[in-house]
Amino acid sequence: MSGQSKNIILGISAGIAAYRMYDLISELKKLGHNVTVVLTSGAKHFVSELPLKILSSNHVYCDMFSPEIQNKPVHIELADNADLVLLAPATADIIAKAACGICDELITSILLATHVPVYIAPAMNTNMWEHFTTQKNIETLVTKLGYKIIPPEDGDLACGYSGVGHIASNEKIIKTILYGDSETKPLLGKKIIVTAGGTREVIDPVRFIGNKSSGKMGLALADTANSMGAEVVLVSTVPADRKYQVIEVESAQELQEVIESEFDRADALIMAAAVSDFRPITTSKQKIKKKNEDITIELTRNPDILEILGRTKREKQVIIGFSAESENIEKNAIEKLQKKKIDMIIANDITIPDIGFGSDENAVTILTRDGSKEILQRQSKVQIARHICNKLIDIFETMKETKKHDFNKK
Ligand code: CTP
């Protein structure tokens, strides 16, 4: 695929990183590809049409209503002839427009009109990148539209900040769009089970014992692992319409059965689901009618799924658990980490208002078996999911290193 000449639409939006596109166009041209540049109205403040035209040997498009193109509307003509669309640099504004389907720019109209792969290389101020809205928009582009993000990097930014927001290198952009995305898919080849939601333990046809879990953290984790290349099996109590495998369950026992049937072939289990520790001993087939007396529902313990798997897992399998606590957050989480013999636990304080259950945000502490501790201040669950997946990647990397080390010892 990379050997064939491609028609690449390069959408440049209004960021200082736009000047890097001069070199990117030259490099793509050297590799035999045809680049057509589409500028947003703001991008003209950062780059000039003439050098872009000379470097690409093509007309540079800015206007939705250019009279000079054939009979078709410009955005349709360009969308139909493209092999891929690259948006670089992608500002917070253009990302928001793309996520909402706004077509007030030629490039966003092309995005809506095209069926070819779309790559986005964001570049912006760190706060703008980390802003909840930008992250939510990125999530939409990845999970709903299948766009591929070439993540911004950590570095000194033109705005004076130091942090994530620097556009990826031209080398990385070219590697990603032409040679597949193993660089942006660090979990490729890994099978990961993610559980989400809260289990329901049935009392009768209308009643159950449940909990407040919305499933948002588990879904964010499954989406992130999937976008990083993992083969994801999402076991969820909440419905989810996804392109990867989703198995819906209701009770803790159903959850356990599915996990146990999938776990043998899995490289990791991320247990974000809130599992009920108890279930009614008996389930009534008929609705329980009220009488003039109190009733007692006898409960029995559900098995601790993580504890069972932690005991039996293979050496190279990684298990990540969650710990929702209202007091002694860290101490209790460490106890669970050790008791369940798992590799990582994500602890959160459920007493903090507005975050956690049902919210799009949380604040957590990530604790690992080797004693590391990372505190993540209030941020979106999508961002937290990325941190957790990156930690998982680190664990896989360490396992590889250990294997090499052991081999060298022999
Ligand atoms: N968990 C599990 N099976 C259960 C209960 C919990 O696998 N029967 C998992 C949860 O999915 C979570 C972790 O264990 O990843 C910790 O769950 P939590 O409810 O915080 O703690 P418990 O172990 O249930 O202990 P306690 O309720 O006493 O805090």
XYZ file of C-alpha atoms and ligand atoms in Angstrom:
439
model
C 0.000 0.000 0.000
C 2.775 2.412 0.947
C 4.517 1.782 -2.396
C 1.638 3.147 -4.467
C 1.309 6.822 -5.190
C -1.493 8.287 -3.112
C -3.690 11.317 -3.524
C -3.375 13.041 -0.189
C -5.553 15.947 0.879
C -3.612 17.981 3.418
C -5.922 20.209 5.464
C -3.948 22.931 7.233
C -5.650 24.864 10.014
C -4.629 27.991 11.899
C -1.777 26.933 14.148
C 1.858 27.950 14.320
C 2.827 24.355 13.397
C 1.410 25.066 9.919
C 4.881 26.150 8.716
C 6.102 22.565 9.194
C 3.793 21.501 6.393
C 6.190 23.020 3.823
C 8.671 20.262 4.675
C 5.986 17.608 5.025
C 4.704 18.329 1.504
C 8.258 18.122 0.087
C 8.878 14.810 1.837
C 5.581 13.316 0.641
C 6.311 14.527 -2.881
C 9.788 12.930 -2.743
C 8.106 9.648 -1.809
C 5.999 9.922 -4.970
C 2.690 11.073 -3.496
C 0.365 13.730 -4.802
C -0.516 16.343 -2.186
C -3.389 18.781 -2.518
C -3.460 21.474 0.131
C -6.691 22.825 1.578
C -6.282 25.833 3.871
C -8.759 27.046 6.439
C -9.413 30.776 6.362
C -7.331 31.222 9.541
C -4.415 29.143 8.240
C -3.612 31.871 5.713
C -2.219 33.887 8.643
C 0.436 31.222 9.187
C 1.382 29.968 5.697
C 1.240 31.421 2.197
C -0.460 29.979 -0.802
C 2.386 30.533 -3.252
C 5.051 28.345 -1.555
C 2.427 25.667 -0.881
C 1.447 25.726 -4.545
C 5.067 25.506 -5.705
C 5.976 22.737 -3.247
C 2.888 20.635 -3.978
C 2.760 21.434 -7.722
C -0.991 21.714 -7.231
C -3.596 24.385 -6.880
C -4.101 25.369 -3.220
C -7.737 25.460 -2.147
C -9.189 27.760 0.481
C -12.591 28.647 -0.746
C -15.705 26.475 -0.798
C -16.897 28.336 -3.836
C -13.796 28.374 -6.084
C -15.034 28.855 -9.636
C -11.945 27.264 -11.200
C -12.670 23.585 -10.513
C -14.652 21.323 -12.882
C -18.370 20.846 -12.801
C -18.655 19.243 -9.372
C -18.627 21.249 -6.138
C -15.015 21.577 -4.928
C -15.486 19.627 -1.689
C -17.064 16.682 -3.534
C -14.441 16.670 -6.283
C -11.596 16.672 -3.747
C -13.290 14.143 -1.429
C -13.973 11.730 -4.296
C -10.400 11.786 -5.622
C -8.591 11.404 -2.302
C -6.932 8.256 -0.966
C -6.573 9.784 2.463
C -7.150 13.053 4.277
C -4.614 14.444 6.735
C -5.534 17.360 8.969
C -2.254 18.869 10.230
C -1.957 20.907 12.266
C -5.441 20.390 13.636
C -6.497 23.160 16.004
C -9.027 22.745 18.824
C -11.474 24.714 16.666
C -11.233 22.505 13.582
C -11.390 19.374 15.758
C -14.593 20.693 17.365
C -16.083 21.468 13.961
C -15.152 18.024 12.637
C -16.699 16.346 15.685
C -19.954 18.258 15.201
C -20.120 17.980 11.404
C -19.952 21.738 10.880
C -19.214 22.601 7.242
C -18.286 26.252 7.237
C -14.783 25.482 5.926
C -13.816 23.614 2.784
C -11.780 21.056 4.748
C -14.604 20.171 7.168
C -16.975 19.789 4.211
C -14.471 17.386 2.626
C -14.343 15.408 5.887
C -18.088 14.967 5.784
C -18.121 14.057 2.089
C -15.295 11.536 2.071
C -15.152 7.821 2.878
C -11.354 7.525 2.886
C -9.204 7.226 6.040
C -8.810 10.465 7.974
C -5.750 11.262 10.088
C -5.656 14.109 12.577
C -2.415 15.607 13.937
C -3.499 18.020 16.699
C -1.321 20.922 17.816
C -2.321 23.498 20.400
C -1.713 24.925 23.861
C -1.583 22.239 26.601
C -4.650 23.546 28.440
C -6.635 23.602 25.218
C -5.550 20.025 24.448
C -6.395 18.803 27.926
C -9.679 20.688 28.037
C -12.644 18.408 28.581
C -14.358 19.605 25.388
C -11.348 18.901 23.165
C -10.922 15.465 24.704
C -14.616 14.717 24.240
C -14.379 15.816 20.589
C -11.305 13.633 20.052
C -13.216 10.725 21.588
C -16.055 11.325 19.098
C -13.640 11.451 16.151
C -12.001 8.188 17.210
C -14.935 6.134 18.447
C -17.785 7.369 16.308
C -16.021 8.359 13.081
C -13.015 6.008 13.101
C -10.488 8.836 12.579
C -6.910 8.117 13.531
C -5.229 10.543 15.872
C -1.497 11.155 15.608
C -1.097 12.347 19.195
C 0.571 15.650 20.029
C 3.849 15.415 21.903
C 5.283 16.827 25.082
C 7.589 19.789 24.582
C 8.135 23.541 24.681
C 5.248 25.211 22.911
C 5.273 28.433 20.891
C 2.716 29.920 23.327
C 5.317 29.766 26.101
C 3.888 26.686 27.813
C 5.711 23.443 28.261
C 3.591 20.293 27.997
C 1.594 18.166 25.600
C 0.442 20.018 22.504
C 3.414 19.982 20.151
C 2.523 18.555 16.745
C 3.956 15.063 16.101
C 7.134 15.030 14.028
C 6.815 14.939 10.242
C 8.542 11.563 10.381
C 5.864 10.191 12.683
C 3.053 11.688 10.605
C 4.462 10.149 7.410
C 5.046 6.768 9.060
C 1.484 6.753 10.371
C -0.325 7.756 7.196
C 1.771 5.704 4.782
C 3.057 2.685 6.588
C 0.210 1.771 8.876
C -0.025 2.797 12.443
C 1.909 0.352 14.525
C 3.476 3.414 16.204
C 0.093 4.736 17.234
C -1.189 1.243 17.999
C 1.009 0.155 20.887
C -1.538 -2.458 21.972
C -1.676 -4.173 18.585
C -1.697 -7.956 19.051
C -3.002 -7.769 22.620
C -6.374 -9.131 23.618
C -7.881 -7.101 26.434
C -11.081 -7.785 28.352
C -12.676 -4.672 29.789
C -15.675 -4.814 32.110
C -18.048 -1.883 32.486
C -21.137 -0.881 34.436
C -22.689 -2.157 37.608
C -24.093 -5.639 38.050
C -27.782 -6.163 38.850
C -28.795 -8.951 41.184
C -32.389 -9.847 40.494
C -34.911 -9.998 43.341
C -38.043 -10.429 41.215
C -39.112 -9.460 37.651
C -39.130 -5.746 38.521
C -36.562 -5.349 41.293
C -32.847 -5.781 41.631
C -29.897 -4.919 43.845
C -27.707 -2.574 41.858
C -25.179 0.207 42.235
C -24.481 3.671 40.865
C -21.901 2.719 38.236
C -22.744 4.287 34.835
C -20.169 2.292 32.864
C -18.495 5.476 31.539
C -15.024 4.594 32.849
C -15.175 1.071 31.430
C -16.388 2.338 28.039
C -13.629 4.964 27.934
C -11.082 2.239 28.687
C -12.470 -0.122 26.048
C -12.530 2.660 23.419
C -8.996 3.741 24.278
C -7.587 0.206 24.228
C -9.340 -0.361 20.896
C -7.945 2.853 19.408
C -4.475 1.771 20.583
C -4.859 -1.398 18.503
C -5.977 -3.963 21.099
C -8.526 -6.652 20.327
C -11.102 -5.587 22.880
C -13.831 -7.691 24.444
C -16.124 -5.385 26.363
C -18.237 -7.167 28.948
C -20.821 -4.624 29.955
C -24.006 -4.228 31.925
C -24.830 -1.125 29.882
C -25.631 -1.377 26.159
C -22.816 -0.182 23.879
C -22.893 0.067 20.113
C -19.273 -0.440 19.122
C -17.296 -1.905 16.234
C -15.437 -4.246 18.575
C -16.906 -7.219 20.480
C -19.431 -6.315 23.165
C -20.997 -8.933 25.440
C -23.889 -7.702 27.545
C -24.408 -9.203 30.990
C -26.578 -8.436 33.966
C -25.510 -10.215 37.148
C -22.134 -10.847 38.788
C -22.452 -14.554 37.990
C -23.018 -13.835 34.280
C -20.078 -11.440 34.318
C -17.901 -14.099 35.928
C -18.924 -16.761 33.388
C -18.086 -14.547 30.403
C -14.768 -13.391 31.847
C -13.729 -16.942 32.695
C -14.531 -18.137 29.183
C -12.496 -15.281 27.605
C -9.631 -14.896 30.067
C -7.488 -17.819 28.960
C -6.812 -16.175 25.574
C -6.491 -12.655 27.012
C -3.344 -10.661 27.735
C -5.074 -8.350 30.185
C -8.255 -7.829 32.135
C -9.364 -4.351 33.147
C -12.064 -4.753 35.748
C -13.850 -1.405 35.799
C -17.258 -2.927 36.537
C -18.751 -2.443 39.983
C -19.593 -5.985 41.012
C -22.209 -6.644 43.631
C -20.691 -8.547 46.538
C -24.046 -10.141 47.374
C -27.089 -11.561 45.591
C -30.481 -12.740 46.851
C -30.431 -16.423 47.762
C -33.670 -16.896 45.888
C -35.156 -15.036 42.951
C -38.915 -14.770 42.734
C -40.397 -15.544 39.309
C -43.433 -13.457 40.183
C -43.485 -9.878 41.393
C -43.333 -9.856 45.184
C -46.600 -8.355 46.447
C -46.603 -6.025 49.419
C -48.237 -7.153 52.630
C -48.702 -5.400 55.919
C -45.445 -6.693 57.287
C -41.744 -6.188 56.705
C -39.927 -8.592 54.487
C -36.386 -9.862 54.688
C -34.330 -10.670 51.624
C -31.588 -13.125 52.417
C -28.359 -12.482 50.581
C -25.447 -14.742 49.778
C -21.889 -13.769 48.812
C -20.933 -13.495 45.169
C -17.494 -14.845 44.380
C -14.739 -12.230 44.106
C -13.918 -12.510 40.409
C -10.612 -10.644 40.628
C -9.433 -12.693 43.570
C -10.106 -15.939 41.716
C -8.376 -14.767 38.542
C -5.513 -13.124 40.429
C -4.739 -16.519 42.003
C -4.874 -18.471 38.766
C -3.600 -16.051 36.118
C -0.563 -16.885 34.007
C 2.649 -14.946 34.674
C 2.321 -12.815 31.547
C -1.328 -11.891 32.067
C -2.016 -8.474 33.534
C -4.976 -7.714 35.783
C -6.128 -4.203 36.627
C -8.780 -3.539 39.244
C -10.627 -0.524 40.611
C -11.208 0.449 44.187
C -14.111 2.695 45.095
C -13.760 3.855 48.696
C -15.245 6.445 51.014
C -12.412 6.370 53.591
C -8.783 5.230 53.866
C -8.715 5.318 50.064
C -5.083 4.440 49.479
C -4.652 1.987 52.329
C -7.743 0.008 51.336
C -6.749 0.032 47.672
C -3.294 -1.326 48.480
C -4.888 -4.061 50.584
C -7.113 -5.046 47.634
C -4.138 -4.952 45.251
C -2.250 -7.364 47.469
C -5.148 -9.585 48.495
C -6.400 -10.021 44.928
C -2.807 -10.470 43.639
C -3.387 -8.060 40.775
C -0.921 -5.811 38.938
C -2.530 -2.393 39.227
C -5.414 -0.775 41.059
C -7.141 2.526 40.379
C -8.406 4.058 43.608
C -10.992 6.774 43.845
C -12.732 8.626 46.639
C -16.471 8.341 46.089
C -17.229 11.114 48.590
C -15.899 13.916 46.349
C -18.966 15.668 44.887
C -19.591 15.974 41.103
C -17.049 13.372 40.026
C -16.938 9.600 39.889
C -20.259 7.762 39.556
C -22.223 8.926 36.509
C -19.893 11.846 35.827
C -17.645 12.314 32.777
C -14.775 13.152 35.119
C -12.918 11.594 37.988
C -9.782 12.008 40.102
C -7.859 8.831 40.882
C -4.677 7.367 42.267
C -3.001 4.616 40.267
C -1.105 2.115 42.392
C 0.948 -0.740 40.977
C 2.251 -4.001 42.376
C 5.849 -2.758 42.171
C 4.958 0.075 44.572
C 4.556 2.971 42.117
C 1.935 5.620 42.773
C 0.531 8.249 40.428
C -2.090 10.805 41.385
C -4.339 12.021 38.569
C -6.122 15.246 39.480
C -9.690 15.852 38.292
C -9.875 15.199 34.546
C -12.046 13.466 31.968
C -12.489 9.718 32.174
C -11.134 9.533 28.615
C -7.867 11.111 29.770
C -7.743 8.784 32.776
C -8.316 5.845 30.417
C -5.306 6.953 28.349
C -3.118 7.099 31.465
C -4.221 3.612 32.497
C -3.628 2.155 29.020
C -0.185 3.804 28.892
C 0.651 2.210 32.252
C -0.540 -1.122 30.884
C 1.779 -0.658 27.889
C 4.652 0.022 30.340
C 3.867 -3.248 32.142
C 3.883 -5.182 28.843
C 7.211 -3.509 27.927
C 8.734 -4.413 31.300
C 7.600 -8.006 30.823
C 9.359 -8.088 27.444
C 12.535 -6.678 29.004
C 12.407 -9.201 31.848
C 12.032 -11.986 29.329
C 15.091 -10.746 27.398
C 16.984 -10.418 30.676
C 16.095 -13.961 31.761
C 17.124 -15.279 28.381
C 20.500 -13.488 28.590
C 21.124 -15.037 32.017
C 20.892 -18.559 30.628
N -14.625 -7.184 42.229
C -14.744 -8.457 41.733
N -15.677 -9.326 42.239
C -16.459 -8.941 43.255
C -16.335 -7.643 43.791
C -15.415 -6.793 43.246
O -14.005 -8.814 40.810
N -17.340 -9.805 43.733
C -13.621 -6.275 41.647
C -14.181 -4.953 41.145
O -14.534 -5.045 39.785
C -13.027 -4.004 41.343
C -12.298 -4.573 42.545
O -12.716 -5.929 42.659
O -12.157 -3.985 40.240
C -12.586 -3.864 43.853
O -13.979 -3.752 44.029
P -14.585 -2.907 45.241
O -16.066 -2.974 45.147
O -13.922 -1.563 45.298
O -14.059 -3.663 46.509
P -14.371 -5.106 47.065
O -13.230 -5.991 46.719
O -15.728 -5.564 46.650
O -14.317 -4.854 48.613
P -15.270 -3.877 49.484
O -16.635 -3.912 48.847
O -15.238 -4.468 50.828
O -14.643 -2.509 49.430
